[in-house]
Coordinates of C-alpha atoms in Angstrom, one line a residue:
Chain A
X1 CA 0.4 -8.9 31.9
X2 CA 1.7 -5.9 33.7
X3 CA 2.4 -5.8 36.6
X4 CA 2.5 -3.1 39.3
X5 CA 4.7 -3.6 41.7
X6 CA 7.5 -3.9 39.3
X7 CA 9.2 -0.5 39.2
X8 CA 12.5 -1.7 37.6
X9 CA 13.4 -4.1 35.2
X10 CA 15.6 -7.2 36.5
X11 CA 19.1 -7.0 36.5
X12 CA 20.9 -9.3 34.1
X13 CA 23.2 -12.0 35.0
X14 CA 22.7 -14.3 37.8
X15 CA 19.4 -14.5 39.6
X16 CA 18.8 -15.8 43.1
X17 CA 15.4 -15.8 43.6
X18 CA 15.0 -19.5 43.9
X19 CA 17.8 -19.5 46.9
X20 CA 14.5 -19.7 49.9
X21 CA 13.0 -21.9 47.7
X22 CA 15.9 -24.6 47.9
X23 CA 16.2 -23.7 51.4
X24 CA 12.9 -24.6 52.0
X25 CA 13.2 -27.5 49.7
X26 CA 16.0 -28.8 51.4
X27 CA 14.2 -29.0 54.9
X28 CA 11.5 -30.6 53.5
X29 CA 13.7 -33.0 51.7
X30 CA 16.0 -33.9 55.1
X31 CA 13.1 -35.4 56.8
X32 CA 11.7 -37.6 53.4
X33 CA 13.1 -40.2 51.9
X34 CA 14.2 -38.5 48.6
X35 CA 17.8 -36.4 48.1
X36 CA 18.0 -33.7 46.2
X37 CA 19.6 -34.4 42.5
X38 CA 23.3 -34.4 43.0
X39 CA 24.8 -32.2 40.4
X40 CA 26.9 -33.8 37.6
X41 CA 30.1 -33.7 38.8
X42 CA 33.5 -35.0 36.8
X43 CA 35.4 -36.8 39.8
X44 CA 38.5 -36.7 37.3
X45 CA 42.2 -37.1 37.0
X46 CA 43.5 -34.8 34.6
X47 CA 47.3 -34.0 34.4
X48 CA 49.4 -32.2 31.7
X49 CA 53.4 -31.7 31.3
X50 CA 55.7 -29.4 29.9
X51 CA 57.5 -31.4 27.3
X52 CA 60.9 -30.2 25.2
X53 CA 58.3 -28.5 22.2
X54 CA 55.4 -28.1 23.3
X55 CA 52.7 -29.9 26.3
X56 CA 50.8 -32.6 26.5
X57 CA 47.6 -33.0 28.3
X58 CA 45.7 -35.7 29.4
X59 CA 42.4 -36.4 30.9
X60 CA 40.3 -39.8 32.3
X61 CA 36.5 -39.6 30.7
X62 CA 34.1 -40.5 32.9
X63 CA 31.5 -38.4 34.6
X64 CA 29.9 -39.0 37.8
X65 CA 26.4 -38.0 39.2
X66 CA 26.5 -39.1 42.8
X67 CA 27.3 -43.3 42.8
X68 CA 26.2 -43.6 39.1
X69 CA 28.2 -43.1 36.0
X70 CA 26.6 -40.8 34.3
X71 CA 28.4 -40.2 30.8
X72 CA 31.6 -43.2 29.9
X73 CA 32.6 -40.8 27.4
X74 CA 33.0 -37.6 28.6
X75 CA 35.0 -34.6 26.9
X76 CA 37.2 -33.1 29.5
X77 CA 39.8 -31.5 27.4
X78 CA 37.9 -28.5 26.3
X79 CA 39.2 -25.8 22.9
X80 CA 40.1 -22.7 23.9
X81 CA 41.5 -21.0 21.3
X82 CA 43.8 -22.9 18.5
X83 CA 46.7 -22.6 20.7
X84 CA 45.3 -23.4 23.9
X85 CA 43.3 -26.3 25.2
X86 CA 42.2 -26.4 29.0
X87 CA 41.4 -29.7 30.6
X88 CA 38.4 -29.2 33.4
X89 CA 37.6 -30.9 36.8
X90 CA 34.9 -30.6 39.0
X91 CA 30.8 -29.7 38.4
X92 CA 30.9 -30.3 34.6
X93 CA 28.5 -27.7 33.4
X94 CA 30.6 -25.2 35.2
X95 CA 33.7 -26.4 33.7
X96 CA 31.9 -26.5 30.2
X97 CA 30.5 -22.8 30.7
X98 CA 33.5 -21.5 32.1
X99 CA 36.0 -22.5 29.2
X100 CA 33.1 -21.6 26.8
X101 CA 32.9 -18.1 27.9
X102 CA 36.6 -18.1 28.0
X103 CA 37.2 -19.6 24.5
X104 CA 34.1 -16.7 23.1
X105 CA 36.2 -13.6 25.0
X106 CA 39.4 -15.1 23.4
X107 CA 37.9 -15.6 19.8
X108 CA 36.6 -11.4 20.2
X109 CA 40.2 -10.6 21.4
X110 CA 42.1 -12.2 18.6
X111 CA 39.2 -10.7 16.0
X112 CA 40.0 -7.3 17.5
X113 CA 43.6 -7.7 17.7
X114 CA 44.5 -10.2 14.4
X115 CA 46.8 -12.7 16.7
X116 CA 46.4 -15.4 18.8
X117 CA 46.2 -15.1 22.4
X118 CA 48.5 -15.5 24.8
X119 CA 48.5 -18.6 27.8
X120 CA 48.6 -15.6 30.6
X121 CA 45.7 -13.7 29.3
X122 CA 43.5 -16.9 29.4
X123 CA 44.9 -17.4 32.9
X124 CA 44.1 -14.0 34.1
X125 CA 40.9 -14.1 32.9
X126 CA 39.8 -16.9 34.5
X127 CA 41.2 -16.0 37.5
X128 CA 39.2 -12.8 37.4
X129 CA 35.9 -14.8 36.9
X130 CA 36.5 -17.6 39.7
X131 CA 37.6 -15.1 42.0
X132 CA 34.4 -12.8 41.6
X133 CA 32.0 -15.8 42.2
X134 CA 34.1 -16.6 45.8
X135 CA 34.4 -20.4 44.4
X136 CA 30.6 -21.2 44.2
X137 CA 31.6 -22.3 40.2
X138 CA 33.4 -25.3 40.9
X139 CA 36.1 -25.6 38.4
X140 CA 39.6 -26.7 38.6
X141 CA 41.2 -25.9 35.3
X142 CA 44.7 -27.1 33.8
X143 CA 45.5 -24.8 31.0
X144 CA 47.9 -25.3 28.4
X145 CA 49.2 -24.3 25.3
X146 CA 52.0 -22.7 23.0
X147 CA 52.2 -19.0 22.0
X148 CA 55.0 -16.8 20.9
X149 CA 57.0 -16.4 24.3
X150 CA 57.0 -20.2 25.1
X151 CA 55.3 -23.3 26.1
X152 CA 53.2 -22.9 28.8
X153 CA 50.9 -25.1 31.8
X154 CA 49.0 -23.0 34.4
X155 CA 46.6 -24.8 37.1
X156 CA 43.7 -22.7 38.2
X157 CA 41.7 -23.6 41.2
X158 CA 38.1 -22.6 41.8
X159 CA 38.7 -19.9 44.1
X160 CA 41.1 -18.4 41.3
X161 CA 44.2 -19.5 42.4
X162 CA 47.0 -20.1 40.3
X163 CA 50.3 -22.5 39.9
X164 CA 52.9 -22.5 37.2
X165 CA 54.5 -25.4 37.0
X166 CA 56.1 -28.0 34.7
X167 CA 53.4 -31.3 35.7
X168 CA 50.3 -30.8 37.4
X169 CA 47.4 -33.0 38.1
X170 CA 43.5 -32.1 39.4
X171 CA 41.1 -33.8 39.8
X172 CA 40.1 -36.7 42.8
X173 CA 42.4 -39.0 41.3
X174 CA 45.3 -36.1 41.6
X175 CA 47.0 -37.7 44.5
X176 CA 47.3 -41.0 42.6
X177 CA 48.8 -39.4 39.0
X178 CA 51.1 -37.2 40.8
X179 CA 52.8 -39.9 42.8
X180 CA 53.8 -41.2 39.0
X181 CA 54.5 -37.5 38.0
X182 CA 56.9 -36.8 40.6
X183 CA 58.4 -40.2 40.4
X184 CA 59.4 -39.8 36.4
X185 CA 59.2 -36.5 35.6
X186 CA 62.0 -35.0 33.8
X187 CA 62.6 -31.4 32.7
X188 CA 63.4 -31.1 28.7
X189 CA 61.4 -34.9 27.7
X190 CA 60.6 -36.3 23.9
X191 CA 57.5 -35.9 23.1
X192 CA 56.8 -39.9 22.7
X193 CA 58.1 -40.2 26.3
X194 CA 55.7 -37.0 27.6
X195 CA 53.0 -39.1 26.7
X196 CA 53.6 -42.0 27.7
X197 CA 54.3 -40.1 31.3
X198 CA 51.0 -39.0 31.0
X199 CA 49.3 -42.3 29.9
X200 CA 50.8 -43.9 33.0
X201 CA 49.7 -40.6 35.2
X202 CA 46.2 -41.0 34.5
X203 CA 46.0 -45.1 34.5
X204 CA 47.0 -45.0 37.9
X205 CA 44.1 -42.5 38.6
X206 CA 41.8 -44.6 36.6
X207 CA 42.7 -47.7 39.0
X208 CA 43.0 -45.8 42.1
X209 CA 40.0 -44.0 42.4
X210 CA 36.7 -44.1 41.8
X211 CA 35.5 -41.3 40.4
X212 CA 37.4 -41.5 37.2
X213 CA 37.6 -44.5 34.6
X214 CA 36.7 -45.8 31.7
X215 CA 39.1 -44.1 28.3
X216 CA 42.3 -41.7 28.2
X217 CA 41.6 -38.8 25.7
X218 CA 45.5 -37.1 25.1
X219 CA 45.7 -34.0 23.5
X220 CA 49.4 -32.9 22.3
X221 CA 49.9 -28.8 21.7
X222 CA 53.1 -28.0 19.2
X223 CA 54.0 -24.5 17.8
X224 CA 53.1 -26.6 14.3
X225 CA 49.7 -27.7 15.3
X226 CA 47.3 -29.2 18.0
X227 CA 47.0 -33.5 18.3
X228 CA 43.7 -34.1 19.8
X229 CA 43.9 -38.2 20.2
X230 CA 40.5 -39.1 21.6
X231 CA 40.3 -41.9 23.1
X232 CA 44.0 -42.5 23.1
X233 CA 43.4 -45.8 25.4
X234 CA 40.3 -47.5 25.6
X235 CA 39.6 -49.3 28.7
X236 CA 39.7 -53.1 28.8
X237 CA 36.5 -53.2 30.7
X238 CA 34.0 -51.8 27.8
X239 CA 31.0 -53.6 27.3
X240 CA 29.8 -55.0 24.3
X241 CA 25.8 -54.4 22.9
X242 CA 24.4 -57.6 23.0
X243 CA 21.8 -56.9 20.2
X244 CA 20.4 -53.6 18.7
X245 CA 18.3 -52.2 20.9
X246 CA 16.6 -49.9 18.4
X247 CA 12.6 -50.5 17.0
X248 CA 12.4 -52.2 13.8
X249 CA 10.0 -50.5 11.4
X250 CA 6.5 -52.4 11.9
X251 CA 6.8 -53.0 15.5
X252 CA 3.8 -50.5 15.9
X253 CA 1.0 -51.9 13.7
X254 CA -1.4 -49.3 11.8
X255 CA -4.6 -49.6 12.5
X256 CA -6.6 -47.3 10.5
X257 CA -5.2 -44.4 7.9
X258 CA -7.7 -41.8 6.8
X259 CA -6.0 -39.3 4.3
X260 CA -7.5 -35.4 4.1
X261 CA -6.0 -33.6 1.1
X262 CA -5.6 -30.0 1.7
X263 CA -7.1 -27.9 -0.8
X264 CA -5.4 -24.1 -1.3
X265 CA -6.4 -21.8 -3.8
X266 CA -3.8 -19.4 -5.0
X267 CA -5.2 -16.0 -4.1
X268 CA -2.2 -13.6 -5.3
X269 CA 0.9 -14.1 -6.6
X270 CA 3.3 -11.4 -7.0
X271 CA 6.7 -11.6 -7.9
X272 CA 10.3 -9.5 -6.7
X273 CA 13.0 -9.5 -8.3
X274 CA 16.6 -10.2 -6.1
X275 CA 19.0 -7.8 -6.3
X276 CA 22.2 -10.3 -6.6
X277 CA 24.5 -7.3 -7.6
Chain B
X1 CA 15.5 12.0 30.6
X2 CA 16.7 14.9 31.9
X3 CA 14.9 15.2 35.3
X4 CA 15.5 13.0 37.5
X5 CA 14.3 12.1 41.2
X6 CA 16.3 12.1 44.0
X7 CA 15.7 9.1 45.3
X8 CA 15.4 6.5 41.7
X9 CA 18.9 8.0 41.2
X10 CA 20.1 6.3 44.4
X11 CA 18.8 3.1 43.3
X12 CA 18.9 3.1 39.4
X13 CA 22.2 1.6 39.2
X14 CA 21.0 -1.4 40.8
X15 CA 18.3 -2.8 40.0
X16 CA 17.4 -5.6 41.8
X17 CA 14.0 -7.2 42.5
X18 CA 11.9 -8.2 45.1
X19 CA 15.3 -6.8 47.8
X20 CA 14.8 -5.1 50.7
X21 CA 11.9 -3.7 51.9
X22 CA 9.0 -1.9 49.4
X23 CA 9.8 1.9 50.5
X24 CA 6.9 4.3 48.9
X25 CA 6.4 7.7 49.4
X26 CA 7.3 9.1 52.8
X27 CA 10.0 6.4 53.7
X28 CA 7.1 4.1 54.8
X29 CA 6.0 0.4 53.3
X30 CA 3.8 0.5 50.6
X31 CA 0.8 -1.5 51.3
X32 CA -0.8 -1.0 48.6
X33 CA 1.6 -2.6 46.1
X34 CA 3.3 -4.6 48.4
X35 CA 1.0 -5.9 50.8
X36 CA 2.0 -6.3 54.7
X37 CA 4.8 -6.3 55.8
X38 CA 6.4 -8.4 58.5
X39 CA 10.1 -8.9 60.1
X40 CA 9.7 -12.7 59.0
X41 CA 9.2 -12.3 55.9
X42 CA 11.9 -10.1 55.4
X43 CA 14.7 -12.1 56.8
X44 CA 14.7 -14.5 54.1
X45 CA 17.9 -16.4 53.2
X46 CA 20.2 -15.3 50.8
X47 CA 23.1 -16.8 48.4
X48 CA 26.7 -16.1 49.8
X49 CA 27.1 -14.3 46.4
X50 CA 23.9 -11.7 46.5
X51 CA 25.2 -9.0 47.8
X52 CA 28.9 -8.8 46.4
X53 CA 27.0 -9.4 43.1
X54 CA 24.3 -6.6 43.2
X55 CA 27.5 -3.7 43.8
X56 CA 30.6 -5.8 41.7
X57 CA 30.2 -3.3 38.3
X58 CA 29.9 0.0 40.8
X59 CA 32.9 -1.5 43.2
X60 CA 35.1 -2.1 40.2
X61 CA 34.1 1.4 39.0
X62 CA 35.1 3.0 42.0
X63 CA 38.8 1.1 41.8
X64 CA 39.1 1.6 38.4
X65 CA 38.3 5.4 39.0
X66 CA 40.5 5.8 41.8
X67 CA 43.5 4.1 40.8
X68 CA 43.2 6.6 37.2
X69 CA 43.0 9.4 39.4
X70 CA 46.1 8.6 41.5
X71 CA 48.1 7.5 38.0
X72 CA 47.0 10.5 35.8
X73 CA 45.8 13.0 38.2
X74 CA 41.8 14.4 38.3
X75 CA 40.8 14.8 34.7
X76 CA 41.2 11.5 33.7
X77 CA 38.2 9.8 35.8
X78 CA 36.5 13.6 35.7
X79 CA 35.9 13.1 31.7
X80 CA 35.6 9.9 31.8
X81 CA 32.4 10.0 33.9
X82 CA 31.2 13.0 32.1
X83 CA 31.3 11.0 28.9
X84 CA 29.2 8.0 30.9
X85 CA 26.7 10.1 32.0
X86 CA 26.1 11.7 29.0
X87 CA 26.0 8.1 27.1
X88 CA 23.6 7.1 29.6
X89 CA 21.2 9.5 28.8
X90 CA 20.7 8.0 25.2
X91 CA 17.9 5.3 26.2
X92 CA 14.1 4.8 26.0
X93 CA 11.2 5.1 28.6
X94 CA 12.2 2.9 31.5
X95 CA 9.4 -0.1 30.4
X96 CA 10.9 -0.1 26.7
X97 CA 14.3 -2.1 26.0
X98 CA 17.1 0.2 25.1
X99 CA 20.5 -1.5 23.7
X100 CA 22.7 1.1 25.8
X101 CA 25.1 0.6 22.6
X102 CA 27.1 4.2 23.7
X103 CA 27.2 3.4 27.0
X104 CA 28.3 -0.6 26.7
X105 CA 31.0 0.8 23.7
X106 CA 32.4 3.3 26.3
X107 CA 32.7 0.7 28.9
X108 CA 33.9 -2.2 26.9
X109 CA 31.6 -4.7 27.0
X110 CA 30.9 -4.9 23.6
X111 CA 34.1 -6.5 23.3
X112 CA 33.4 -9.5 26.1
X113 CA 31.1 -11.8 27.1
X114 CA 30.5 -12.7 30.8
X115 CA 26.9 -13.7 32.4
X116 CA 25.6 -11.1 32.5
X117 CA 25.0 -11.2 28.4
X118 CA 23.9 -15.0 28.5
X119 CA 21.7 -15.5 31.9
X120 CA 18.5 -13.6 32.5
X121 CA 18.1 -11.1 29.5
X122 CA 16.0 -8.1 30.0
X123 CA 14.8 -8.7 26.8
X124 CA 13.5 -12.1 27.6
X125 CA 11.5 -11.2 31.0
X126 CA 8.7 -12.8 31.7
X127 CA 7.4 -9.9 33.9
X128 CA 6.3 -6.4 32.5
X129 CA 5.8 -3.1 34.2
X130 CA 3.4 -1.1 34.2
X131 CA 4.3 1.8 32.4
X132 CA 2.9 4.7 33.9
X133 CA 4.4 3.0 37.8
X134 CA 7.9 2.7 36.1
X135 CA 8.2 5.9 34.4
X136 CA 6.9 8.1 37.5
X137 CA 9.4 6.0 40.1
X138 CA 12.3 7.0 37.7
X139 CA 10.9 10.5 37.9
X140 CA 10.7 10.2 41.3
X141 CA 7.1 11.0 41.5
X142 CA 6.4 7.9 43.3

């Protein structure tokens, strides 16, 4: 229906209409016994390292919402552009909308343009759309890939900071993979060794903290071509199904079937013809 | 639209809903389409990001039109913002969905995508105006 005390029509993009309904919402909750819904957060270690042609990334895969696991196999190495893959810490839909957006403005660009985008214009792009939002997407970002002037690794924080440096790790197991970073890092490695480096980065995450855990998904950037190895390490703790937990057909018996045929008539029938030319 | 009030100029660039208190004619609150009015009700929480969000595309405007006039001297942000005001012209009655296509070519945004093109569409409002209240606050006759 119309209504008249609408003058303008709502501005697109973000809306915060809701914001004195959570406030209120929040005081109400404080005093119950129910929490709000913790947002799904991906408690990660993720690292990544410049190797001698090209870098490797790596990332844990477990998600966490609150004390419960909430997904044991969780992408975190998101596509950017076929040059460029971006792991993502942090609030996982804003990580997943955030590289998404990012991976759609680079597509456009190299439409528009006929070649693949560079490392620093993803960079500076994100950094331009955490910085806007003052930090409220939470989204730590390692970004890496090869283009024409080199192998690169950027780390972007969620207030749009940046770093540039060989190894990096994010995440709440960052602490743990960067002790084994800084311990065996080399400039100039072999590939095989890179990953290994990483492997061991993110194991120790796994095992010292809780928020990550469960498989290591590696994902090896070359000038020739991209190696997404998912999971490249399974975790020795999976479980096994004990039976199949899905319905056999006949679990829910019929009682009765009464069958009503539909009777149309054709009325008019007219025919076009294509044009395939 | 070539007549334009004084006073839906000052806000048409930012449109935001249900903000600040309902002024009607003569400066005052408008009862009649906005009820009573009270202090309370007025202070009402906001999100750290409301307000830098309601003026980010006029704030980056402004830099972007100053720093052109102090690289390339007065003409540059002089035509520039002829050419937008011309392209914003080209739209429909204020309750009717325009595409802006001449103005969103001129400022580039038909070559990005940010959240503004994914969250909260115009097009996909639940709420409709009242067409003879929307036109004549554009006008200014309100």
């Amino acid at each position: 229906m119309a209504l008249s005390n609408v003058v303008e029509t709502p501005a697109s993009g973000f809306n915060f209409e809701n914001v004195c309904r959570n406030v209120a919402l929040e005081g109400l909750l404080q005093g119950g016994q129910t929490k709000a819904p913790k947002p799904m957060k991906t408690g990660t270690t993720i690292a990544g390292v410049l190797c001698k042609n090209g870098v490797v990334l790596g990332a844990d895969t477990r998600a966490t919402s609150g004390e419960v696991v909430a997904d044991k196999m969780c992408a975190k190495i998101h596509y950017i552009s076929p040059n460029i893959y971006c792991c993502g810490a942090g609030t996982a839909a804003d990580t997943e909308k955030t590289t998404d957006l990012l991976s759609s403005n680079l597509t456009i660009f190299s439409m528009n343009s006929g070649r693949n985008p560079r490392v620093v214009m993803a960079v500076n792009i994100l950094q331009d759309m955490l910085f806007r939002y003052r930090g409220q997407i939470g989204a730590s970002l390692i970004l890496g890939g090869v283009d024409c002037t080199g192998n690169h690794l950027y780390k972007v924080g969620p207030y749009g900071s940046i770093d540039n440096v060989p190894y990096l790790a994010m995440g709440s197991g960052d602490l743990a993979a960067l002790g084994i970073l800084e311990d065996r890092f080399k400039a100039d490695m072999e590939m095989e060794e890179a990953k290994e480096l990483v492997r061991d980065a993110i194991h120790s995450g796994i095992m010292s903290d809780l928020g990550s855990g469960n498989n290591i998904d590696i994902c090896v950037i070359t000038k020739q071509g991209v190696d997404y190895i998912r999971p490249y390490q399974e975790s020795e703790y999976k479980d096994k199904r004990q039976r199949r937990y899905k319905y056999r057909p006949g679990t829910t018996s019929i009682l009765t079937e009464k069958i009503v045929p539909l009777e149309l008539e054709v009325v008019q029938e007219t025919v076009q013809r294509m044009d395939t030319a | 639209m070539n007549t334009r009030g004084l006073r839906s100029q000052l806000k048409d660039s930012v449109p935001v809903t249900g903000m600040g208190p309902q002024v009607g004619a003569y400066g005052v609150q408008d009862t009649l389409r906005s009820g009573f009015s009270s202090v309370k009700n007025e202070l009402l929480p906001s999100h750290a990001l409301e307000l830098s969000e309601k003026n980010f595309q006029l704030n980056q405007d402004k830099i972007n039109f100053s720093n052109l006039r102090n690289i390339q001297g007065l003409h540059a942000p002089l035509k520039l913002q002829m050419e937008y005001r011309a392209a914003r012209q080209i739209q429909r009655l204020p309750f009717l969905q325009s595409s802006h296509l001449a103005l969103d070519t001129l400022k580039g945004n038909d070559e990005s995508i940010s959240f503004e093109d994914i969250l909260n569409d115009p097009a996909q409002s639940e709420m409709m105006g009242e067409p003879h209240v929307m036109v004549e606050y554009k006008l200014g006759m309100m």
